Amino acid sequence: MTREQFRQLIESRLVFLDGATGSNLMAAGMPVGCCPEKWILENKKIMLSLQKDYIRSGSNIVLAPTFTGNRIKLAEYGLEKEIVRINTELVALSKQAVKESGGRGYVAGDMTMTGRQLAPIGTLSLEELIDVYKEQAKILVDAGVDLFFIETMMSLAEARAALIAVREVCDLPVMVSMTFQADGKTLFGSTPESCVVTLQSLGADAVGINCSTGPSEMVPLIRRMIEYAKVPVFAKPNNGMPELVDGKSTYTMTPAEFASFGRELVDAGVAAIGGCCGSTPKHIETLKKLVRGEKRDIDYSAVKTRVLSSETAVCEITLDGCFLVVGERINPTGKKKLQEQLRAGSFELVSEMAQQQTECGASVLDINMGMNGIDEKEMMQKAIFEVMGQTNLPLCIDSSHVDIIEAALRLYPGRALINSISLEEHKFRPLLKVAKKYGAMCICLPLSDEGLPKTFEERKELIDKFLAAAEEEGVERENIVVDALIATVGAQPDAALLALATIEHCKNELKLPTICGLSNISFGLPERINVNTAFLTMAIAKGLTMAIANPGQAQLMNAALASDLLLAKQGADDAYVSRVVALETTAGGVKAKENADAPKGTAVYEDVVKGNKGQVVEHVKAALADGKKPQDIIDNDLIPAVNKVGELFEQKKYFLPQLIAGATAMDLAIEYITPLLEGKGDGKEKGTIVIATVEGDIHDIGKNLVVLMLKNYGYKVIDLGKDVPAEDILAAAAEHKADVIGLSALMTTTMMRMKDVCDLIRERKLPYKVMIGGAVVSESFAKEIGADGYSKDANEAVKVMEKLLT
């Protein structure tokens, strides 16, 4: 199937996907804890029958059971060397099901997360992960899949890696689906909007949601995606949420109920629909009978298309919307202190600049690492990681080198803006190709090898030439922002007039947004802020969309907001008032007013709250050198700081990356301080917890974070890892004289192993209390199986542990 054929299929009618695989195989006898791929190949008739039933029920696309067929997952069963045979035979099985069903249907190569975490949260590099996915993708292509289905992705960064891998292997259609929590965000804090913008710009042919919730809860998330979707959107909801029935985890929603809720998704605008956990061929059949013949009337003209995204947020660029500032500060040019820090490998000032510009009203942050004495590519990549930990604003990648821009775009888990692409022959086309590959927006700089255009007509010619070349390279017009090319008025008296004419031409004639490097206009003049501000108000009136400037300059920012207000732009009145309320003017410009969420206290405290892993140990050393006692640092700086991180996480102001960064910073500080403590420090006895992911479950992201948090709070934690049998858990609890046993599960098929542990404790009259957690469990489930406590996340685990030991 070609990508065009896929597009025609999914736009011509409502496409039906298949339903659950794992829960149906479990019902057919697949044991907990086995390798699903291996079991399927040993029981081919069961899988063959299931997929034929899906096709008969109306599924147009079935997923080959290669879900966890990547090298990392197979290695957990010692099967990594059989990756080619396993994936090839599984695809052949699905193709056989289609053939025996009259050739009706397509086979998708199914791929998912590896279970390893990407740097900087984990130890896996992006290129290592892409290679893992490319290996599986090549095998699936050779095996004859019709398209790819990348699913159940909790990390947008990992979803990008899988998509990049497939795109570098073949040009088959790719569907990508994310999994969201009850709060409407992924485990890593990504929103439906940021996911669809990022993935479609990178080349996904359809973007959707699977697993997550039941069909009804998925409707508002789908609607949010569709608002930004240039590609078809699809849904594969669970058959409701599991309930404990007669000691078994059961999905109780009937096919008729599933279908009625599924209709809501169709009405919301999905172009394809199927089922996930707990659904069966009967659910798909009932759904198809109810909504057959209905399809979304796709109106892509209403979709928001000029959009930048970070991993967790989006920023729309509109011709008539409010003016946007691209923060210019993270650039070593003319900044001696920043240059010194970068040469020393420190990003302390980079972090401060990211935070300050965010607080002062920037909408995008420009990142430039161009200076001598450093490896610019390496420092650009590190700066991106650092800035992502401090802000959710999208980034503007600024470099003179094509390879550095490409390396940054490949790494960045969002949709960035390239600053900029001129018409210089040696890099003009290469940069357009990079923009196309990674779906970035780009700034057109109307500058050629002949230098600055001297007249307005020359500027127009260069812009037209750029637009024609961009179209040839597949870069859509809506992805282009034009630089107004501001020269200094001190040397060129008509510089402002030329720039204003360019802005007006782009807005009114070309219907393109514009940007400028604002401070260029006043170079060499005294009291430059006056000239900059006057020009800015004139430019906004002519239609200037955004400017690269310092958002910390109060006069400039206030003038921009006031200009929007006077031009009656939508939302400008609220924006102006909000800024006046939130910010205060100082001698040096503007800064955020004090608020309850802002870090307060010592450098060590702020390091933990801000997740500054690279500086915390040095700040601990400095505090010790100033005479502070080790235990005082723990009691007065580290514990309050990690409590603050927990509060922000609980308030949904922080997400998994920030929680891990803060916990890791504290862990590094504790590791350094511990040998310096006298005896047992404060003398307080902390409890011992033995923790494990239960038998049959190989997921440990949440469990590992709980371990880190509990250790930071001074508990003795014995981590048994994942897929641990009940007897082994109890043996470890006895050996280490545990107070509490912590159990984690992410699968409905393994959550009952928690009950096994609780039952054994009661039967043997053992003294251990039990705390459970995981995406599929709930407080009511904890009560049903007799657990003593339930933790919804790592922050909550600390509170539950304290309560259990009180």
mmCIF file of N, CA and C in Angstrom, residues 386-454:
data_model
loop_
_atom_site.group_PDB
_atom_site.id
_atom_site.type_symbol
_atom_site.label_atom_id
_atom_site.label_comp_id
_atom_site.label_asym_id
_atom_site.label_seq_id
_atom_site.Cartn_x
_atom_site.Cartn_y
_atom_site.Cartn_z
ATOM 1 N N GLU A 386 18.741 20.852 28.478
ATOM 2 C CA GLU A 386 18.702 21.721 29.650
ATOM 3 C C GLU A 386 17.482 22.634 29.608
ATOM 4 N N VAL A 387 17.250 23.247 28.457
ATOM 5 C CA VAL A 387 16.139 24.188 28.324
ATOM 6 C C VAL A 387 14.797 23.470 28.441
ATOM 7 N N MET A 388 14.709 22.263 27.877
ATOM 8 C CA MET A 388 13.462 21.489 27.966
ATOM 9 C C MET A 388 13.090 21.186 29.410
ATOM 10 N N GLY A 389 14.094 21.102 30.286
ATOM 11 C CA GLY A 389 13.824 20.845 31.691
ATOM 12 C C GLY A 389 13.349 22.068 32.453
ATOM 13 N N GLN A 390 13.449 23.240 31.814
ATOM 14 C CA GLN A 390 13.104 24.488 32.507
ATOM 15 C C GLN A 390 11.844 25.149 31.973
ATOM 16 N N THR A 391 11.404 24.793 30.779
ATOM 17 C CA THR A 391 10.280 25.484 30.161
ATOM 18 C C THR A 391 9.529 24.544 29.231
ATOM 19 N N ASN A 392 8.268 24.872 28.966
ATOM 20 C CA ASN A 392 7.506 24.099 27.984
ATOM 21 C C ASN A 392 7.342 24.867 26.678
ATOM 22 N N LEU A 393 8.083 25.959 26.518
ATOM 23 C CA LEU A 393 7.998 26.738 25.283
ATOM 24 C C LEU A 393 8.675 26.017 24.124
ATOM 25 N N PRO A 394 8.138 26.139 22.906
ATOM 26 C CA PRO A 394 8.817 25.587 21.726
ATOM 27 C C PRO A 394 10.149 26.299 21.488
ATOM 28 N N LEU A 395 11.018 25.652 20.725
ATOM 29 C CA LEU A 395 12.357 26.190 20.503
ATOM 30 C C LEU A 395 12.560 26.649 19.064
ATOM 31 N N CYS A 396 13.449 27.627 18.926
ATOM 32 C CA CYS A 396 13.919 28.123 17.635
ATOM 33 C C CYS A 396 15.391 27.753 17.541
ATOM 34 N N ILE A 397 15.755 26.941 16.561
ATOM 35 C CA ILE A 397 17.126 26.431 16.437
ATOM 36 C C ILE A 397 17.936 27.371 15.556
ATOM 37 N N ASP A 398 19.017 27.897 16.122
ATOM 38 C CA ASP A 398 19.772 28.980 15.500
ATOM 39 C C ASP A 398 21.231 28.568 15.330
ATOM 40 N N SER A 399 21.646 28.345 14.092
ATOM 41 C CA SER A 399 23.050 27.987 13.822
ATOM 42 C C SER A 399 23.390 28.320 12.379
ATOM 43 N N SER A 400 24.670 28.519 12.121
ATOM 44 C CA SER A 400 25.143 28.774 10.763
ATOM 45 C C SER A 400 25.455 27.490 10.017
ATOM 46 N N HIS A 401 25.355 26.350 10.708
ATOM 47 C CA HIS A 401 25.773 25.079 10.121
ATOM 48 C C HIS A 401 24.594 24.128 9.932
ATOM 49 N N VAL A 402 24.494 23.579 8.729
ATOM 50 C CA VAL A 402 23.388 22.684 8.383
ATOM 51 C C VAL A 402 23.376 21.456 9.280
ATOM 52 N N ASP A 403 24.553 20.860 9.511
ATOM 53 C CA ASP A 403 24.597 19.617 10.285
ATOM 54 C C ASP A 403 24.176 19.836 11.737
ATOM 55 N N ILE A 404 24.460 21.012 12.269
ATOM 56 C CA ILE A 404 24.068 21.294 13.660
ATOM 57 C C ILE A 404 22.556 21.487 13.756
ATOM 58 N N ILE A 405 21.986 22.183 12.789
ATOM 59 C CA ILE A 405 20.527 22.344 12.772
ATOM 60 C C ILE A 405 19.845 20.987 12.640
ATOM 61 N N GLU A 406 20.377 20.125 11.767
ATOM 62 C CA GLU A 406 19.760 18.807 11.597
ATOM 63 C C GLU A 406 19.872 17.973 12.875
ATOM 64 N N ALA A 407 21.038 18.005 13.523
ATOM 65 C CA ALA A 407 21.216 17.247 14.764
ATOM 66 C C ALA A 407 20.244 17.723 15.835
ATOM 67 N N ALA A 408 20.013 19.020 15.901
ATOM 68 C CA ALA A 408 19.096 19.577 16.901
ATOM 69 C C ALA A 408 17.649 19.178 16.609
ATOM 70 N N LEU A 409 17.249 19.263 15.343
ATOM 71 C CA LEU A 409 15.877 18.905 14.968
ATOM 72 C C LEU A 409 15.619 17.417 15.166
ATOM 73 N N ARG A 410 16.624 16.603 14.927
ATOM 74 C CA ARG A 410 16.472 15.158 15.108
ATOM 75 C C ARG A 410 16.240 14.828 16.583
ATOM 76 N N LEU A 411 16.866 15.582 17.444
ATOM 77 C CA LEU A 411 16.804 15.322 18.881
ATOM 78 C C LEU A 411 15.555 15.905 19.534
ATOM 79 N N TYR A 412 15.118 17.054 19.055
ATOM 80 C CA TYR A 412 14.086 17.824 19.753
ATOM 81 C C TYR A 412 12.709 17.166 19.630
ATOM 82 N N PRO A 413 12.070 16.806 20.756
ATOM 83 C CA PRO A 413 10.774 16.114 20.705
ATOM 84 C C PRO A 413 9.590 17.066 20.553
ATOM 85 N N GLY A 414 9.658 17.888 19.531
ATOM 86 C CA GLY A 414 8.591 18.833 19.254
ATOM 87 C C GLY A 414 8.718 19.301 17.819
ATOM 88 N N ARG A 415 8.054 20.392 17.503
ATOM 89 C CA ARG A 415 8.188 20.992 16.177
ATOM 90 C C ARG A 415 8.839 22.351 16.338
ATOM 91 N N ALA A 416 10.056 22.493 15.848
ATOM 92 C CA ALA A 416 10.856 23.697 16.075
ATOM 93 C C ALA A 416 10.785 24.657 14.890
ATOM 94 N N LEU A 417 11.345 25.838 15.093
ATOM 95 C CA LEU A 417 11.487 26.859 14.061
ATOM 96 C C LEU A 417 12.967 26.977 13.728
ATOM 97 N N ILE A 418 13.314 26.936 12.442
ATOM 98 C CA ILE A 418 14.717 27.077 12.019
ATOM 99 C C ILE A 418 15.035 28.553 11.822
ATOM 100 N N ASN A 419 16.075 29.026 12.466
ATOM 101 C CA ASN A 419 16.527 30.407 12.343
ATOM 102 C C ASN A 419 17.943 30.429 11.777
ATOM 103 N N SER A 420 18.090 30.617 10.535
ATOM 104 C CA SER A 420 17.114 30.861 9.481
ATOM 105 C C SER A 420 17.679 30.234 8.216
ATOM 106 N N ILE A 421 16.952 30.373 7.067
ATOM 107 C CA ILE A 421 17.434 29.843 5.788
ATOM 108 C C ILE A 421 17.537 30.999 4.798
ATOM 109 N N SER A 422 18.766 31.334 4.446
ATOM 110 C CA SER A 422 18.989 32.376 3.438
ATOM 111 C C SER A 422 19.062 31.715 2.069
ATOM 112 N N LEU A 423 19.298 32.527 1.035
ATOM 113 C CA LEU A 423 19.401 31.982 -0.318
ATOM 114 C C LEU A 423 20.858 31.780 -0.734
ATOM 115 N N GLU A 424 21.740 31.579 0.246
ATOM 116 C CA GLU A 424 23.139 31.267 -0.064
ATOM 117 C C GLU A 424 23.202 29.864 -0.667
ATOM 118 N N GLU A 425 23.788 29.730 -1.825
ATOM 119 C CA GLU A 425 23.703 28.503 -2.613
ATOM 120 C C GLU A 425 24.208 27.261 -1.880
ATOM 121 N N HIS A 426 25.267 27.384 -1.067
ATOM 122 C CA HIS A 426 25.884 26.194 -0.478
ATOM 123 C C HIS A 426 25.023 25.536 0.598
ATOM 124 N N LYS A 427 24.042 26.259 1.146
ATOM 125 C CA LYS A 427 23.231 25.623 2.191
ATOM 126 C C LYS A 427 21.728 25.847 2.044
ATOM 127 N N PHE A 428 21.349 26.560 0.986
ATOM 128 C CA PHE A 428 19.938 26.868 0.770
ATOM 129 C C PHE A 428 19.097 25.597 0.622
ATOM 130 N N ARG A 429 19.401 24.781 -0.370
ATOM 131 C CA ARG A 429 18.639 23.550 -0.612
ATOM 132 C C ARG A 429 18.835 22.516 0.504
ATOM 133 N N PRO A 430 20.064 22.303 0.975
ATOM 134 C CA PRO A 430 20.223 21.333 2.077
ATOM 135 C C PRO A 430 19.370 21.650 3.298
ATOM 136 N N LEU A 431 19.259 22.926 3.644
ATOM 137 C CA LEU A 431 18.451 23.278 4.814
ATOM 138 C C LEU A 431 16.954 23.094 4.553
ATOM 139 N N LEU A 432 16.516 23.352 3.333
ATOM 140 C CA LEU A 432 15.111 23.098 2.996
ATOM 141 C C LEU A 432 14.796 21.615 3.111
ATOM 142 N N LYS A 433 15.746 20.771 2.694
ATOM 143 C CA LYS A 433 15.548 19.312 2.807
ATOM 144 C C LYS A 433 15.469 18.894 4.278
ATOM 145 N N VAL A 434 16.284 19.505 5.118
ATOM 146 C CA VAL A 434 16.253 19.211 6.548
ATOM 147 C C VAL A 434 14.907 19.644 7.145
ATOM 148 N N ALA A 435 14.445 20.828 6.749
ATOM 149 C CA ALA A 435 13.151 21.314 7.232
ATOM 150 C C ALA A 435 12.034 20.363 6.837
ATOM 151 N N LYS A 436 12.094 19.867 5.611
ATOM 152 C CA LYS A 436 11.078 18.923 5.135
ATOM 153 C C LYS A 436 11.135 17.617 5.907
ATOM 154 N N LYS A 437 12.320 17.055 6.107
ATOM 155 C CA LYS A 437 12.447 15.752 6.765
ATOM 156 C C LYS A 437 11.903 15.781 8.189
ATOM 157 N N TYR A 438 12.212 16.839 8.919
ATOM 158 C CA TYR A 438 11.825 16.889 10.333
ATOM 159 C C TYR A 438 10.573 17.734 10.582
ATOM 160 N N GLY A 439 9.948 18.212 9.492
ATOM 161 C CA GLY A 439 8.685 18.928 9.624
ATOM 162 C C GLY A 439 8.783 20.250 10.340
ATOM 163 N N ALA A 440 9.955 20.868 10.328
ATOM 164 C CA ALA A 440 10.143 22.128 11.045
ATOM 165 C C ALA A 440 9.557 23.298 10.264
ATOM 166 N N MET A 441 9.156 24.332 10.978
ATOM 167 C CA MET A 441 8.885 25.604 10.334
ATOM 168 C C MET A 441 10.227 26.314 10.145
ATOM 169 N N CYS A 442 10.284 27.264 9.226
ATOM 170 C CA CYS A 442 11.570 27.905 8.966
ATOM 171 C C CYS A 442 11.396 29.386 8.662
ATOM 172 N N ILE A 443 12.452 30.141 8.947
ATOM 173 C CA ILE A 443 12.481 31.568 8.670
ATOM 174 C C ILE A 443 13.191 31.785 7.337
ATOM 175 N N CYS A 444 12.505 32.409 6.407
ATOM 176 C CA CYS A 444 13.102 32.785 5.121
ATOM 177 C C CYS A 444 13.843 34.107 5.301
ATOM 178 N N LEU A 445 15.155 34.060 5.098
ATOM 179 C CA LEU A 445 15.976 35.276 5.194
ATOM 180 C C LEU A 445 16.291 35.727 3.767
ATOM 181 N N PRO A 446 15.678 36.809 3.285
ATOM 182 C CA PRO A 446 15.869 37.239 1.888
ATOM 183 C C PRO A 446 17.247 37.860 1.664
ATOM 184 N N LEU A 447 18.220 36.978 1.701
ATOM 185 C CA LEU A 447 19.622 37.373 1.597
ATOM 186 C C LEU A 447 20.300 36.327 0.718
ATOM 187 N N SER A 448 21.101 36.753 -0.257
ATOM 188 C CA SER A 448 21.758 35.821 -1.169
ATOM 189 C C SER A 448 23.268 35.958 -1.072
ATOM 190 N N ASP A 449 23.972 35.221 -1.930
ATOM 191 C CA ASP A 449 25.440 35.311 -1.964
ATOM 192 C C ASP A 449 25.900 36.695 -2.386
ATOM 193 N N GLU A 450 25.025 37.472 -3.003
ATOM 194 C CA GLU A 450 25.372 38.821 -3.448
ATOM 195 C C GLU A 450 25.246 39.845 -2.331
ATOM 196 N N GLY A 451 24.775 39.397 -1.174
ATOM 197 C CA GLY A 451 24.663 40.291 -0.022
ATOM 198 C C GLY A 451 23.264 40.809 0.188
ATOM 199 N N LEU A 452 23.156 41.912 0.943
ATOM 200 C CA LEU A 452 21.853 42.485 1.268
ATOM 201 C C LEU A 452 21.177 43.036 0.020
ATOM 202 N N PRO A 453 19.891 42.762 -0.147
ATOM 203 C CA PRO A 453 19.161 43.381 -1.268
ATOM 204 C C PRO A 453 19.084 44.887 -1.049
ATOM 205 N N LYS A 454 19.296 45.643 -2.109
ATOM 206 C CA LYS A 454 19.375 47.097 -1.963
ATOM 207 C C LYS A 454 18.019 47.780 -2.078
#
